[in-house]
XYZ file of C-alpha atoms in Angstrom:
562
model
C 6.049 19.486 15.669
C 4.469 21.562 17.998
C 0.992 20.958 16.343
C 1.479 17.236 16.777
C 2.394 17.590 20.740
C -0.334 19.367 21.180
C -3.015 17.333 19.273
C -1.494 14.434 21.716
C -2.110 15.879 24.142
C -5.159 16.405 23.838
C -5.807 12.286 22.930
C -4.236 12.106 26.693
C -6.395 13.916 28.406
C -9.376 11.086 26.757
C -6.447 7.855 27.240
C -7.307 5.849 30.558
C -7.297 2.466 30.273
C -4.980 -0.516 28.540
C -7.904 -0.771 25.751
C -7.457 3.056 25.284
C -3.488 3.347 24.900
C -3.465 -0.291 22.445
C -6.846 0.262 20.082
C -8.310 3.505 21.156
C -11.233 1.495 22.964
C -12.590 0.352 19.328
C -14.742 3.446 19.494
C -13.166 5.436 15.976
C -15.312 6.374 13.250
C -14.879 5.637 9.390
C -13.620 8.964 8.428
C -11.656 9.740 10.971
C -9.771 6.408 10.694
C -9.212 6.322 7.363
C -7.474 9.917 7.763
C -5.839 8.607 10.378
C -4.540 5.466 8.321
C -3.603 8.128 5.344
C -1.434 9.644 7.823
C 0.255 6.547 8.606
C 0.597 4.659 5.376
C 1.995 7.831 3.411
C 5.577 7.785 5.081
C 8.383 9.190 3.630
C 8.590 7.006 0.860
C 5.354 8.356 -0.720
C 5.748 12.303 0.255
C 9.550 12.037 -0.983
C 10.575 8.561 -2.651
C 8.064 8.627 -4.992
C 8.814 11.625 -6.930
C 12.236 10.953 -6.485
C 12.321 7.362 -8.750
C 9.961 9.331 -11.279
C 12.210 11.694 -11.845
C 15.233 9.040 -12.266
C 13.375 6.207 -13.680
C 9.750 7.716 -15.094
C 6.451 5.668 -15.813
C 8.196 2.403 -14.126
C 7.789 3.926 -10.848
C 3.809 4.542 -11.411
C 3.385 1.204 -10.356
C 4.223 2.036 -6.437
C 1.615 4.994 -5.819
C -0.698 2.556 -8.237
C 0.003 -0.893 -5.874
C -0.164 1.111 -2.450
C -3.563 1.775 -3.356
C -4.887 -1.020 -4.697
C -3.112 -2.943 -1.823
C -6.383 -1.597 -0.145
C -8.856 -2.798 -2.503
C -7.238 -6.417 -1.897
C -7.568 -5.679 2.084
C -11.101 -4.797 1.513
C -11.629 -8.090 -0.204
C -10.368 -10.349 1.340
C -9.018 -9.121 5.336
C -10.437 -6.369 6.433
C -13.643 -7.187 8.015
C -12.910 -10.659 9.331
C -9.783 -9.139 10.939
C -11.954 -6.920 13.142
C -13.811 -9.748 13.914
C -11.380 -11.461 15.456
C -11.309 -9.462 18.479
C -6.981 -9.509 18.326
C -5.479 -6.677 19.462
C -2.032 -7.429 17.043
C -0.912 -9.527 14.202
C 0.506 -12.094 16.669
C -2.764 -11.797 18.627
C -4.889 -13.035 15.208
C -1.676 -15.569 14.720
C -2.071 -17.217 17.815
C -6.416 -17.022 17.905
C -6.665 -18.783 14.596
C -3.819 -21.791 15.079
C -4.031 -22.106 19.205
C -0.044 -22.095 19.113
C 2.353 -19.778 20.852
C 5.069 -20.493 18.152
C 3.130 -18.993 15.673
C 2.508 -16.119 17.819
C 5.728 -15.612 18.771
C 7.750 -16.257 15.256
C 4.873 -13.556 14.170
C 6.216 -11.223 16.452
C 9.881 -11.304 15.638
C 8.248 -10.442 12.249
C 6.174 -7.680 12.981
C 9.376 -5.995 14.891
C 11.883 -6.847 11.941
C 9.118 -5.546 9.524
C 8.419 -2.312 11.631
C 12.497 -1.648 12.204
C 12.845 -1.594 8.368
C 10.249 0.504 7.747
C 10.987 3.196 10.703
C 14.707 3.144 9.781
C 13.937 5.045 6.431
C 11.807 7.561 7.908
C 14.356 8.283 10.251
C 17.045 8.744 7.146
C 14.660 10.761 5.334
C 14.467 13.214 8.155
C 17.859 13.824 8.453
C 18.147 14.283 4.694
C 15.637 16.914 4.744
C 17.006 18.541 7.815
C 20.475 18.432 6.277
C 18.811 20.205 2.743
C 17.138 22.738 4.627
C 19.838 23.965 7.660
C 23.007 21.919 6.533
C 23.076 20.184 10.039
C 24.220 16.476 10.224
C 22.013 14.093 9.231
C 21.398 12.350 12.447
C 20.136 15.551 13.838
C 16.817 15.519 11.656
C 15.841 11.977 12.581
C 16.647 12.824 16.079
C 13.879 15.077 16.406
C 11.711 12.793 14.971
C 12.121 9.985 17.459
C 11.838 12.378 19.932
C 8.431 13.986 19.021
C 7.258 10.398 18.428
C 8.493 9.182 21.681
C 6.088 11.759 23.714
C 3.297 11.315 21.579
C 3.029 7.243 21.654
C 4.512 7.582 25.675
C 1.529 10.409 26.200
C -1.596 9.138 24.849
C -1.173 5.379 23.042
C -3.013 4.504 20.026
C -6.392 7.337 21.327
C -3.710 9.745 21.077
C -1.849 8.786 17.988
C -5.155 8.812 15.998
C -5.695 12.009 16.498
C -2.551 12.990 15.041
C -2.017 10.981 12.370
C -5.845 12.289 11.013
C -4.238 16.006 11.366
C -1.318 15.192 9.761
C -2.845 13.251 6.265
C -4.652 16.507 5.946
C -1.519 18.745 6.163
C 0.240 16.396 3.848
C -2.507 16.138 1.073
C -2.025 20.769 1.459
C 1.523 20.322 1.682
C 1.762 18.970 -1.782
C -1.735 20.320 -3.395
C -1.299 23.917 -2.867
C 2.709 24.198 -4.512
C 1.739 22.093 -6.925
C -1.011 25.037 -8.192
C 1.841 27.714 -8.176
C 4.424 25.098 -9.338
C 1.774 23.960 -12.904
C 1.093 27.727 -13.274
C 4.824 28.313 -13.309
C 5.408 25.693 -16.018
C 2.255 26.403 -17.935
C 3.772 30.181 -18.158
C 7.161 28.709 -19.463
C 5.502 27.282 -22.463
C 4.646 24.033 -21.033
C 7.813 22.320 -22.043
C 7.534 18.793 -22.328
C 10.523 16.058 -20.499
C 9.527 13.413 -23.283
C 12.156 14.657 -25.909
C 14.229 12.053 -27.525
C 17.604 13.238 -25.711
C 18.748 12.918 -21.904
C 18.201 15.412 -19.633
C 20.478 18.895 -20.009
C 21.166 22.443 -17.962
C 18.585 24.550 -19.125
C 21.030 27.501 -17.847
C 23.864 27.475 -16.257
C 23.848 26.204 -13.095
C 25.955 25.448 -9.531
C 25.698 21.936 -8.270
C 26.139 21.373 -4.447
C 27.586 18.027 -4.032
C 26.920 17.225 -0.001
C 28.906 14.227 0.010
C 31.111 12.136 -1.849
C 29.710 10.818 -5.447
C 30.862 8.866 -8.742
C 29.677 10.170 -11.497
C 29.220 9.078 -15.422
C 30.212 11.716 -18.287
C 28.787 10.832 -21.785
C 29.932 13.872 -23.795
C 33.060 15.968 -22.784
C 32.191 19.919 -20.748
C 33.907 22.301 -19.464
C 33.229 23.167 -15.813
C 33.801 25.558 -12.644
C 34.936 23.568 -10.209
C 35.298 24.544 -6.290
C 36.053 21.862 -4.134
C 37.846 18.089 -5.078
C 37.419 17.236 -8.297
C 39.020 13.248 -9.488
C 41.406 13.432 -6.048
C 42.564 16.925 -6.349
C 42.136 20.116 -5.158
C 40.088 23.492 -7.314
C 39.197 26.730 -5.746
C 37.024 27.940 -8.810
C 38.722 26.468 -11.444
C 37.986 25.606 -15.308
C 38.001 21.806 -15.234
C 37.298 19.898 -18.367
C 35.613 16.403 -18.056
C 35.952 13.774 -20.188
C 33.789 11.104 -21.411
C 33.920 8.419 -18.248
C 33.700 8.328 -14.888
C 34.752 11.107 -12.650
C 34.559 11.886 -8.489
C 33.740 14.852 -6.960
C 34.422 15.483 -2.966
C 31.822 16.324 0.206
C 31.081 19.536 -0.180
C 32.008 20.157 -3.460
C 30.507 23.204 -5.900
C 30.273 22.462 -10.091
C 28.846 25.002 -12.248
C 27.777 23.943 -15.514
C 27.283 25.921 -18.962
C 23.629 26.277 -20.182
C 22.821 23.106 -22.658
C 25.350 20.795 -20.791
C 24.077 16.959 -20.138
C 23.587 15.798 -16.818
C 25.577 13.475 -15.521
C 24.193 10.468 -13.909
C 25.566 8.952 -10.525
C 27.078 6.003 -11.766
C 24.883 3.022 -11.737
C 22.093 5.404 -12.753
C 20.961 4.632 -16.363
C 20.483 7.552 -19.076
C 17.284 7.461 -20.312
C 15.913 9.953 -23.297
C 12.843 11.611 -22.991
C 10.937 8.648 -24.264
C 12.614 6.161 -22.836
C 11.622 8.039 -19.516
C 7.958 8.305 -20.360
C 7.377 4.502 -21.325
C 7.372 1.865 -19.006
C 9.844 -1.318 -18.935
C 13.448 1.148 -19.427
C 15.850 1.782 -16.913
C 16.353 -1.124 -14.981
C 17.943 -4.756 -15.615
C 15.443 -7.277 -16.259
C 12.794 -4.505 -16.355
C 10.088 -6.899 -16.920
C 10.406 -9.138 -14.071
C 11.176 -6.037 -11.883
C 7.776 -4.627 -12.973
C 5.623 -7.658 -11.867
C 7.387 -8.472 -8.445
C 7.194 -4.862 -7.514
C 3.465 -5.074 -8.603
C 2.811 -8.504 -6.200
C 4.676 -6.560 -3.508
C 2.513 -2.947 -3.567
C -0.440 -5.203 -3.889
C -0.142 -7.766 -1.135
C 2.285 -6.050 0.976
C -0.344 -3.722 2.708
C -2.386 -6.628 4.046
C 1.310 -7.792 6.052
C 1.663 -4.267 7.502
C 1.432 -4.222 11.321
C 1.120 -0.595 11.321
C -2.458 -1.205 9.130
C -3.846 -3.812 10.153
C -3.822 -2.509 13.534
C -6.428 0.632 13.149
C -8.562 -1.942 11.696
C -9.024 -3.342 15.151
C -9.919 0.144 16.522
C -13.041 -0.230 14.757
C -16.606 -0.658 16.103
C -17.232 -3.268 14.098
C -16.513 -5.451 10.486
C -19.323 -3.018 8.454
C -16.786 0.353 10.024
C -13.892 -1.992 9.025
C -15.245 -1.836 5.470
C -16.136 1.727 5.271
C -12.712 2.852 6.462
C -11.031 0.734 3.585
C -13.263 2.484 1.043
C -12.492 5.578 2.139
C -9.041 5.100 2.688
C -9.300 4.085 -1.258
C -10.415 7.620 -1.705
C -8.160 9.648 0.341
C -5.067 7.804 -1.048
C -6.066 8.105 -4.691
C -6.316 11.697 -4.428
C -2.864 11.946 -2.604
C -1.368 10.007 -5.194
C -1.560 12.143 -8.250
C 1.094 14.984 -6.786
C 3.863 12.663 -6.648
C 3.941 12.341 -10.321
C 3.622 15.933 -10.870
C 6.417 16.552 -8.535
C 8.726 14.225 -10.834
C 7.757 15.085 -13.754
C 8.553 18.790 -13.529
C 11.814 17.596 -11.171
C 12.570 16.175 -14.848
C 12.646 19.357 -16.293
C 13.736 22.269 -13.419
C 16.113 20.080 -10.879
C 17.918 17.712 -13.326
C 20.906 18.201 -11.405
C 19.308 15.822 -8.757
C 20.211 12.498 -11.182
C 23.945 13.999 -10.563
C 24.507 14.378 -6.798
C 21.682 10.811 -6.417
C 19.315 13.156 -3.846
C 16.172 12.447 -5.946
C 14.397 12.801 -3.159
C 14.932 16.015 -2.251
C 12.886 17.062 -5.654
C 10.047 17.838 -3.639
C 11.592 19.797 -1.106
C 13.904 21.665 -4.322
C 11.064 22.988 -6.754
C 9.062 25.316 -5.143
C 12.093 27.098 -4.725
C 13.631 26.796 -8.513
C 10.201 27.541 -9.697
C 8.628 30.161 -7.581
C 11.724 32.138 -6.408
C 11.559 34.838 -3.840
C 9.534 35.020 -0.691
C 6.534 32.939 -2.200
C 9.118 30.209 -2.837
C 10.697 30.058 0.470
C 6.903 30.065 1.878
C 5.803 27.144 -0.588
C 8.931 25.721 0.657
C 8.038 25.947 4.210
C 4.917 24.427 3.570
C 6.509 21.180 1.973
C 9.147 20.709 4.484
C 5.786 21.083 7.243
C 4.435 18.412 5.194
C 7.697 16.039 5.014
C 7.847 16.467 8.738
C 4.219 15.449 8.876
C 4.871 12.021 6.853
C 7.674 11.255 8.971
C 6.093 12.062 12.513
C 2.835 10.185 11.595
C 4.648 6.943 9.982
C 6.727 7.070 12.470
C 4.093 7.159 15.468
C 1.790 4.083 13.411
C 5.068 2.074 13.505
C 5.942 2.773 17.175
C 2.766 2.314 18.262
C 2.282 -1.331 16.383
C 5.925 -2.561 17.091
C 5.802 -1.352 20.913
C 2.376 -3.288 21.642
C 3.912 -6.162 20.151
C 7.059 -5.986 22.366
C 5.015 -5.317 25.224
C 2.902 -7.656 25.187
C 5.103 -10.821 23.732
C 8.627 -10.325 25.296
C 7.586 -7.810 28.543
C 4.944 -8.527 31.041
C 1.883 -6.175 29.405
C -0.132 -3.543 30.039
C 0.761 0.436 30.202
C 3.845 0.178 31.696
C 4.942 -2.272 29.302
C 4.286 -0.266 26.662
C 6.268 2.567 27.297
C 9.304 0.762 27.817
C 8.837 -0.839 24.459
C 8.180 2.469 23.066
C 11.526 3.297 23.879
C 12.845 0.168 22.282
C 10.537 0.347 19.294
C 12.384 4.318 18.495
C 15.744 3.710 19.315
C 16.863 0.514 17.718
C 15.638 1.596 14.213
C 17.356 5.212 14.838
C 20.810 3.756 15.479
C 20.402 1.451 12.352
C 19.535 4.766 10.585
C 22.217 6.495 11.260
C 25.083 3.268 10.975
C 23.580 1.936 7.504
C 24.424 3.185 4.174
C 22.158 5.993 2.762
C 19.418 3.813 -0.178
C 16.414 5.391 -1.713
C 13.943 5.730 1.087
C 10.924 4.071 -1.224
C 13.570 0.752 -2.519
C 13.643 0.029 1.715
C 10.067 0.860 2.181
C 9.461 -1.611 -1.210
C 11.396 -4.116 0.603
C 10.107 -3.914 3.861
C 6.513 -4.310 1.050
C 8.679 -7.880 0.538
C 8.843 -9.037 3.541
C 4.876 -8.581 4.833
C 4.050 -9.673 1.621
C 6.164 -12.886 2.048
C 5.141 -13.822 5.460
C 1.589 -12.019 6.754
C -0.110 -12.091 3.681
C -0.381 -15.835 2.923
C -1.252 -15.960 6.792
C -4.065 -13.968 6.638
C -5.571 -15.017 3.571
C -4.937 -18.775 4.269
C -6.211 -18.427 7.742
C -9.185 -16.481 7.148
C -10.314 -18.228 4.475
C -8.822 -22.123 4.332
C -9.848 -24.026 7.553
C -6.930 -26.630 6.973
C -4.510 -24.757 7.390
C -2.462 -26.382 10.333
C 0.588 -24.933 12.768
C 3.188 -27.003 11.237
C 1.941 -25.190 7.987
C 1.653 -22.110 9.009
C 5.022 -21.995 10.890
C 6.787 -23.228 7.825
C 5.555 -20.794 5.419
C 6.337 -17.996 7.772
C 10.062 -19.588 8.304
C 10.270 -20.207 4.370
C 8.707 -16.504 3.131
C 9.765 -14.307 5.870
C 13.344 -15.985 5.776
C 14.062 -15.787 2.691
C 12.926 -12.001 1.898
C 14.688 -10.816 5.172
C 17.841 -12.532 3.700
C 17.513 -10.107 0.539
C 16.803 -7.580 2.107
C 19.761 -7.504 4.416
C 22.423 -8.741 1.442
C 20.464 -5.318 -0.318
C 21.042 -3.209 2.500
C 24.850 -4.616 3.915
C 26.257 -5.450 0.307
C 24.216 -4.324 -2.837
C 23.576 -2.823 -5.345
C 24.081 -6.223 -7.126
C 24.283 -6.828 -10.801
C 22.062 -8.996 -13.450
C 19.324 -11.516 -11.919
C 21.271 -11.496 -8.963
C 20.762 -7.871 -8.558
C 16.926 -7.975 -9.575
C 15.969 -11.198 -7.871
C 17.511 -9.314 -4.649
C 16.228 -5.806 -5.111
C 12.518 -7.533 -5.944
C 12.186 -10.630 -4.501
C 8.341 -10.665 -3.764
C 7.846 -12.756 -6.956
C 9.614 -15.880 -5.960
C 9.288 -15.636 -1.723
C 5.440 -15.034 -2.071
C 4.725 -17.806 -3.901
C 7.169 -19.927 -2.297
C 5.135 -19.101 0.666
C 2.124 -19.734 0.328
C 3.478 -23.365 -1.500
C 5.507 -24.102 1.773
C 2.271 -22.781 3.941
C -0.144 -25.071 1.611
C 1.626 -28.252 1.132
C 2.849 -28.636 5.092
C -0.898 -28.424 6.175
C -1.886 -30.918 3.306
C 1.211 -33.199 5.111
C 0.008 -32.706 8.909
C -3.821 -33.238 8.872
C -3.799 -33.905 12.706
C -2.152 -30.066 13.458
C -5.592 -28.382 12.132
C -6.122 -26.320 15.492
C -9.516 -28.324 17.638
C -11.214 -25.062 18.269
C -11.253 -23.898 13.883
C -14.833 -24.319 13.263
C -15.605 -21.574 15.985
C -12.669 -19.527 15.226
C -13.906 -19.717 11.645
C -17.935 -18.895 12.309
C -16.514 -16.102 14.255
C -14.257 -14.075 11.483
C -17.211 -14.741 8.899
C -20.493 -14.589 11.003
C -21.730 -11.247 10.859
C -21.785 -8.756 14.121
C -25.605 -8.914 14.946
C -25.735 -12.527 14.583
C -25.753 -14.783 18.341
C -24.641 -17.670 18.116
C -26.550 -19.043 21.189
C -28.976 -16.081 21.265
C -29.766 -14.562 18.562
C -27.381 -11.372 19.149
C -24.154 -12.214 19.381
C -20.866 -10.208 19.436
C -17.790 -11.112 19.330
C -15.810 -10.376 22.561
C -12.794 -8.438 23.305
């Protein structure tokens, strides 16, 4: 934390003008913003929640680290360039550029706020779970500091500022995990490389004390006998022997369980068993696995091109060609980042099985360097990862804030610096409260959703109005209305009332397969239906996304403006 404050503010002493504090003056290199944009786009979700659903649900979860990245390879395609082109400072900017309407711009900014509330609200939970792991303070205290930290950085030095750290912090992050994960494969490799793919659930390797931090419902498959301090199905043990039947049983806040060597794990209920196998191969786990599979694949893919949070550092670059160089080597640095994760779950699978129990699968990163290592190198390796989970939240968190606040400043306050800071304020503390009143979900199902929602709404936006000069307002609004509705309506019935059962549960939990394509219907057949809404000015808007930099119109050397 201290690193970060000072790293802003040092981008302070450089931030002087509105340009400065909203794009960094358009003056960032390749490299440095595609560090930058590593920092950003690996939140909590992908230091934490990744390793956390591999080691409950195995090769399924692949499919997110796999889709975040190639999310890129489709902004590379088909956005990234043309975006910077535009000259737009935000989303709601490029909205309102391309279709001359201030409805579009403004319906696009109630999106980019609801999209960057549900993505800051699980960084802000994932902080206090870590915080909680590591000092057993409250919850709310870790996410606290978080919004704090971000608060000065974003209030300091704007988007110049934030750049700076969010470069600084993908590099701690890709050490954070990289170096443990050395000490944690020599560990294993000196245990006799034992392999989780046996054809039998998970079980205690020795006997071992589960801390159960809050109340939890768990399933029992074969009958054990247990040490039990704490409440244990309603009553009260201080280090009893507690035998637990086959079914479901409830164990209190704060509860302790040891369990004999060779005992099965049991699963928080709702949690499938899988065997070894089962965990390794794809398509188990989940209800209506299939369908599951493909929507979360359409969301990871198409989601990144909706982010605010991204698309924004494309428009702090020089020019389309840096646009295009960042996105490549963004493709690079995430790829690389992307192979701990599994690691992490797959040992988690092995050494911290007693995660599936107490349903803090996330907290498998944070666990193994300590189960593994032992001693003073593990609380060091330790130290390290928790650096690196702070990292992930503080530079997520910062990308969000600064994306969400220049959209409240600029389309519901009056502009300009000042404007900004307030929003800042209001871009931190809305999603903090929501963090600490909504129930507790896996940090990467929110961040998957939040995937949803940009998928359903930005992404046929972009692509339609980049690349399809009929698209109209009346179009353009109704696709937005018809997507963005509908995925913010399953997200909230996930987040208020969930989980759900059957298709009602999967269409809910994974509803980019039906919204997305329902959007870009709705988006395709209005515009067909309202040939007089195509915006007057579209063949200029249009020469101007696709017309490359050195070319002048009038001139023979002309650049787009700011």
């Amino acid at each position: 934390m201290v690193a970060t404050i000072t790293v802003g503010a040092f981008g302070l002493r450089l931030s002087r003008t509105t340009s400065d504090f909203y794009v960094a003056s358009r003056t960032v290199s390749p490299l440095w913003n595609a560090s930058a944009i590593g920092g950003e786009y690996l939140s909590a979700a992908s230091f934490l929640g990744v390793a956390g659903l591999i080691l409950a649900y195995g090769a399924d979860m692949l499919w997110l680290p796999v889709g975040w990245t190639g999310g890129y390879l489709v902004l590379l395609v088909l956005v990234s360039a043309p975006l910077r082109r535009s000259g737009a400072y935000t989303l709601p900017d490029f909205a309102e550029a391309r279709l001359e309407s201030m409805t579009v711009r403004r319906l696009a900014s109630v999106l980019v706020v609801l999209i960057g509330w549900l993505y800051l609200m699980p960084q802000f939970q994932s902080a206090g779970l870590v915080f909680r792991t590591v000092t057993g303070a409250p919850s709310w205290v870790g996410g606290l500091l978080v919004a704090l930290v971000v608060m000065i950085n974003v209030l300091s030095g704007g988007m110049r500022s934030i750049t700076f750290v969010q470069a600084f912090q993908y590099w701690l992050k890709l050490t954070a995990l990289a170096l443990p994960a050395v000490f944690l494969l020599v560990a294993w490799q000196g245990n006799g490389r034992p392999s989780p793919g046996e054809d039998a659930p998970p079980v205690f390797a020795a006997a071992t004390a589960v801390a159960v931090g809050a109340d939890v419902s768990v399933r029992v498959d074969r009958s054990v006998r247990v040490t039990v301090t704490g409440q244990v199905d309603g009553r009260r043990a201080r280090g009893e022997q507690v035998t637990l039947a086959p079914g479901t049983h409830t164990f209190g806040h704060d509860s302790t369980v040891t369990f004999p060597a060779g005992a099965a794990v049991p699963h928080l209920s709702g949690t499938p068993v899988l065997t070894g196998h089962e965990w390794a191969l794809p398509l188990h786990g989940r209800e209506h696995p299939l369908y599951a599979t493909y929507s979360l694949i359409l969301a990871t893919f198409l989601g990144t091109m909706g982010l605010p949070h991204v698309l924004v550092r494309f428009y702090t670059n020089p020019d389309g060609r840096a646009a295009r160089r960042t996105t490549l080597v963004v493709l690079s640095l995430l790829g690389a980042f992307y192979l701990l994760p599994a690691v992490y779950g797959a040992l988690g699978r092995l050494y911290t099985p007693e995660l599936l129990m107490t349903g803090r699968t996330d907290a498998v990163v944070l666990t193994l360097p300590g189960r593994l290592a032992g001693g003073t190198a593990g609380e060091l390796l330790g130290a390290l990862v928790l650096a690196g989970a702070f990292a992930a939240f503080l530079s997520t968190s910062s990308g969000l804030a600064v994306s969400v606040a220049g959209v409240i400043g600029q389309d519901m306050l009056r502009g300009g610096v000042p404007s900004f800071r307030v929003a800042t304020l209001l871009a931190v503390t809305v999603p903090l409260g929501l963090a600490t009143a909504a129930r507790s979900l896996s940090v990467a199902d929110v961040v998957g959703l939040a995937f949803a929602v940009a998928a359903s709404s930005f992404c046929p936006l972009l692509v339609l109005g980049i690349w399809w000069r009929r698209l109209t307002t009346s179009g353009a609004i109704a696709g937005l209305l018809a997507g963005g509705g509908l995925a913010s309506g399953a997200v909230i019935a996930v987040i208020t009332g969930g989980p759900y059962a059957g298709w009602t549960g999967a269409l809910l939990a994974q509803p980019a397969a039906w919204t997305v394509p329902i959007s870009f219907t709705v988006m395709i057949v209005v515009s067909l239906l309202t040939p007089g809404r195509v915006p007057p000015g579209v063949a200029r808007t249009m020469v101007r996304l696709h017309a490359p930099e050195t070319l002048d119109l009038n001139r023979g050397d002309w650049r787009p403006r700011d």
